[in-house]
Amino acid sequence: MIASVALLLALGGTSLAAVNALPRSSVGTAQLKANAVTSAKVKNGSLLAVDFRSGSLPAGPVGPVGPQGPAGMSAREDILAETPTDSVSPKTVRANCSAGKKAVGGGVEVGGTGRSRVTVTENLAAGDNAWEAEAFEITSTALTWKLEVHAICVTIAP
């Protein structure tokens, strides 16, 4: 009889534990105390690289050296061209790169006492090797102004 009671208690305790078990995914970060999960409590192979903070894992082996890339740009040259400072309108100016160089950028600036009455209508690459700008007076003025164009020119390897 004592053996039967012991067996009944043993089996009853197991079923009670099964009833009180937590449902899957019911405990999250908010329910855990700091440092509650340790290495000993984590199943080997259950974590992925995304589960770790960036830089926490060691880098993998160095891969093979890739092929040589194409040569880049070299021999940068800044070219400035400007119109006379007067009240003539419209004005167009072009900054041309040296032979063999390409314009990869540029810009325009209006200078002089009449600059507030001038609008730029063109500011762009002119072909492969120049930068061009155009501007005119919004309202006619006797105040003087000039147009300055800046071209960034480089040699591009074939």
mmCIF file of C-alpha atoms in Angstrom:
data_model
loop_
_atom_site.group_PDB
_atom_site.id
_atom_site.type_symbol
_atom_site.label_atom_id
_atom_site.label_comp_id
_atom_site.label_asym_id
_atom_site.label_seq_id
_atom_site.Cartn_x
_atom_site.Cartn_y
_atom_site.Cartn_z
ATOM 1 C CA MET A 1 0.000 0.000 0.000
ATOM 2 C CA ILE A 2 2.798 2.434 0.851
ATOM 3 C CA ALA A 3 4.399 1.653 -2.488
ATOM 4 C CA SER A 4 1.120 2.440 -4.253
ATOM 5 C CA VAL A 5 0.816 5.790 -2.463
ATOM 6 C CA ALA A 6 4.418 6.631 -3.326
ATOM 7 C CA LEU A 7 3.792 5.711 -6.965
ATOM 8 C CA LEU A 8 0.612 7.810 -7.015
ATOM 9 C CA LEU A 9 2.418 10.826 -5.543
ATOM 10 C CA ALA A 10 5.301 10.454 -7.966
ATOM 11 C CA LEU A 11 3.005 10.298 -10.993
ATOM 12 C CA GLY A 12 0.740 13.054 -9.650
ATOM 13 C CA GLY A 13 3.701 15.382 -9.129
ATOM 14 C CA THR A 14 4.805 14.894 -12.741
ATOM 15 C CA SER A 15 1.363 15.704 -14.075
ATOM 16 C CA LEU A 16 1.215 18.802 -11.858
ATOM 17 C CA ALA A 17 4.544 20.000 -13.284
ATOM 18 C CA ALA A 18 3.251 19.446 -16.828
ATOM 19 C CA VAL A 19 0.133 21.523 -16.064
ATOM 20 C CA ASN A 20 2.209 24.429 -14.659
ATOM 21 C CA ALA A 21 4.756 24.492 -17.547
ATOM 22 C CA LEU A 22 5.087 27.810 -19.395
ATOM 23 C CA PRO A 23 3.647 28.020 -22.905
ATOM 24 C CA ARG A 24 6.104 28.284 -25.809
ATOM 25 C CA SER A 25 7.497 31.862 -26.384
ATOM 26 C CA SER A 26 5.760 33.206 -23.267
ATOM 27 C CA VAL A 27 8.952 34.577 -21.667
ATOM 28 C CA GLY A 28 10.736 37.415 -23.431
ATOM 29 C CA THR A 29 13.446 39.967 -22.742
ATOM 30 C CA ALA A 30 11.143 42.085 -20.565
ATOM 31 C CA GLN A 31 10.543 39.175 -18.162
ATOM 32 C CA LEU A 32 14.225 38.259 -17.707
ATOM 33 C CA LYS A 33 16.472 39.772 -15.065
ATOM 34 C CA ALA A 34 19.857 41.117 -16.154
ATOM 35 C CA ASN A 35 22.409 38.309 -16.660
ATOM 36 C CA ALA A 36 19.733 35.630 -16.041
ATOM 37 C CA VAL A 37 20.663 33.758 -19.227
ATOM 38 C CA THR A 38 24.196 32.385 -19.083
ATOM 39 C CA SER A 39 26.236 30.192 -21.436
ATOM 40 C CA ALA A 40 25.366 27.107 -19.407
ATOM 41 C CA LYS A 41 21.627 27.762 -19.933
ATOM 42 C CA VAL A 42 21.820 28.140 -23.745
ATOM 43 C CA LYS A 43 21.648 25.038 -25.942
ATOM 44 C CA ASN A 44 24.753 24.676 -28.129
ATOM 45 C CA GLY A 45 24.070 25.594 -31.756
ATOM 46 C CA SER A 46 20.787 27.389 -30.966
ATOM 47 C CA LEU A 47 22.098 30.953 -31.535
ATOM 48 C CA LEU A 48 22.816 32.549 -34.913
ATOM 49 C CA ALA A 49 25.205 35.378 -35.830
ATOM 50 C CA VAL A 50 22.253 37.819 -35.890
ATOM 51 C CA ASP A 51 21.675 37.090 -32.191
ATOM 52 C CA PHE A 52 24.972 38.797 -31.292
ATOM 53 C CA ARG A 53 25.949 42.472 -31.171
ATOM 54 C CA SER A 54 28.001 43.655 -34.161
ATOM 55 C CA GLY A 55 31.704 43.076 -33.520
ATOM 56 C CA SER A 56 31.098 40.446 -30.806
ATOM 57 C CA LEU A 57 31.955 37.467 -32.992
ATOM 58 C CA PRO A 58 35.399 36.829 -34.466
ATOM 59 C CA ALA A 59 35.872 37.553 -38.168
ATOM 60 C CA GLY A 60 35.976 34.662 -40.583
ATOM 61 C CA PRO A 61 39.038 33.701 -42.596
ATOM 62 C CA VAL A 62 40.414 36.147 -45.155
ATOM 63 C CA GLY A 63 39.189 35.388 -48.652
ATOM 64 C CA PRO A 64 41.262 35.196 -51.812
ATOM 65 C CA VAL A 65 42.633 38.357 -53.411
ATOM 66 C CA GLY A 66 40.341 39.654 -56.152
ATOM 67 C CA PRO A 67 41.340 40.820 -59.612
ATOM 68 C CA GLN A 68 42.919 44.234 -60.142
ATOM 69 C CA GLY A 69 40.262 46.905 -60.677
ATOM 70 C CA PRO A 70 40.391 49.538 -63.391
ATOM 71 C CA ALA A 71 42.563 52.586 -62.905
ATOM 72 C CA GLY A 72 40.693 55.572 -61.526
ATOM 73 C CA MET A 73 40.965 59.288 -62.046
ATOM 74 C CA SER A 74 44.165 61.281 -61.721
ATOM 75 C CA ALA A 75 45.744 64.665 -62.404
ATOM 76 C CA ARG A 76 42.879 66.834 -61.116
ATOM 77 C CA GLU A 77 42.806 70.312 -62.544
ATOM 78 C CA ASP A 78 40.479 73.189 -61.611
ATOM 79 C CA ILE A 79 39.701 75.547 -64.476
ATOM 80 C CA LEU A 80 38.119 78.967 -63.905
ATOM 81 C CA ALA A 81 36.648 81.097 -66.673
ATOM 82 C CA GLU A 82 34.779 84.381 -66.282
ATOM 83 C CA THR A 83 33.059 87.101 -68.242
ATOM 84 C CA PRO A 84 33.947 90.788 -68.036
ATOM 85 C CA THR A 85 32.350 92.698 -65.141
ATOM 86 C CA ASP A 86 29.794 94.947 -66.840
ATOM 87 C CA SER A 87 26.024 95.273 -67.294
ATOM 88 C CA VAL A 88 25.757 93.327 -70.560
ATOM 89 C CA SER A 89 22.994 90.693 -70.509
ATOM 90 C CA PRO A 90 22.810 87.753 -71.175
ATOM 91 C CA LYS A 91 26.235 86.295 -70.451
ATOM 92 C CA THR A 92 27.594 82.855 -71.334
ATOM 93 C CA VAL A 93 30.956 81.453 -70.269
ATOM 94 C CA ARG A 94 32.653 78.085 -70.684
ATOM 95 C CA ALA A 95 35.583 76.563 -68.752
ATOM 96 C CA ASN A 96 37.427 74.114 -71.037
ATOM 97 C CA CYS A 97 39.546 71.268 -69.696
ATOM 98 C CA SER A 98 43.098 70.733 -70.915
ATOM 99 C CA ALA A 99 43.609 68.265 -73.766
ATOM 100 C CA GLY A 100 42.875 64.664 -72.743
ATOM 101 C CA LYS A 101 40.958 65.578 -69.575
ATOM 102 C CA LYS A 102 37.260 65.154 -68.812
ATOM 103 C CA ALA A 103 34.979 67.503 -66.868
ATOM 104 C CA VAL A 104 33.562 65.540 -63.929
ATOM 105 C CA GLY A 105 31.948 68.477 -62.146
ATOM 106 C CA GLY A 106 31.660 72.202 -62.020
ATOM 107 C CA GLY A 107 29.665 75.175 -60.876
ATOM 108 C CA VAL A 108 28.813 78.802 -61.419
ATOM 109 C CA GLU A 109 28.875 81.983 -59.367
ATOM 110 C CA VAL A 110 27.513 85.431 -60.133
ATOM 111 C CA GLY A 111 29.623 88.281 -58.788
ATOM 112 C CA GLY A 112 29.475 92.077 -58.782
ATOM 113 C CA THR A 113 27.141 94.753 -57.442
ATOM 114 C CA GLY A 114 24.313 93.744 -59.805
ATOM 115 C CA ARG A 115 24.328 90.034 -58.880
ATOM 116 C CA SER A 116 21.019 90.220 -56.974
ATOM 117 C CA ARG A 117 19.235 91.133 -60.226
ATOM 118 C CA VAL A 118 20.665 88.196 -62.191
ATOM 119 C CA THR A 119 19.393 84.638 -62.602
ATOM 120 C CA VAL A 120 21.386 81.628 -63.805
ATOM 121 C CA THR A 121 19.615 79.748 -66.602
ATOM 122 C CA GLU A 122 22.282 77.170 -67.444
ATOM 123 C CA ASN A 123 24.885 75.393 -65.301
ATOM 124 C CA LEU A 124 25.984 72.101 -66.840
ATOM 125 C CA ALA A 125 28.606 69.959 -68.506
ATOM 126 C CA ALA A 126 29.232 71.030 -72.090
ATOM 127 C CA GLY A 127 30.237 67.796 -73.774
ATOM 128 C CA ASP A 128 32.863 65.667 -72.044
ATOM 129 C CA ASN A 129 35.539 68.275 -71.459
ATOM 130 C CA ALA A 130 33.948 71.586 -70.413
ATOM 131 C CA TRP A 131 31.526 73.236 -68.001
ATOM 132 C CA GLU A 132 29.220 76.009 -69.161
ATOM 133 C CA ALA A 133 26.902 78.560 -67.575
ATOM 134 C CA GLU A 134 24.534 81.236 -68.773
ATOM 135 C CA ALA A 135 22.753 84.019 -66.894
ATOM 136 C CA PHE A 136 20.721 87.129 -67.589
ATOM 137 C CA GLU A 137 19.385 90.181 -65.767
ATOM 138 C CA ILE A 138 15.889 89.658 -64.371
ATOM 139 C CA THR A 139 15.333 93.407 -64.539
ATOM 140 C CA SER A 140 17.564 95.636 -66.608
ATOM 141 C CA THR A 141 20.190 97.358 -64.493
ATOM 142 C CA ALA A 142 23.204 99.586 -64.923
ATOM 143 C CA LEU A 143 24.866 97.740 -62.015
ATOM 144 C CA THR A 144 27.786 95.566 -63.092
ATOM 145 C CA TRP A 145 28.059 91.812 -62.716
ATOM 146 C CA LYS A 146 30.124 88.892 -63.949
ATOM 147 C CA LEU A 147 29.640 85.182 -64.436
ATOM 148 C CA GLU A 148 32.328 82.779 -63.165
ATOM 149 C CA VAL A 149 32.407 79.104 -64.169
ATOM 150 C CA HIS A 150 34.487 76.470 -62.434
ATOM 151 C CA ALA A 151 35.254 73.104 -64.095
ATOM 152 C CA ILE A 152 36.770 70.111 -62.290
ATOM 153 C CA CYS A 153 38.828 68.230 -64.861
ATOM 154 C CA VAL A 154 40.625 64.887 -64.496
ATOM 155 C CA THR A 155 42.438 62.301 -66.538
ATOM 156 C CA ILE A 156 40.380 59.116 -66.694
ATOM 157 C CA ALA A 157 42.352 55.951 -67.356
ATOM 158 C CA PRO A 158 41.188 53.896 -70.353
#
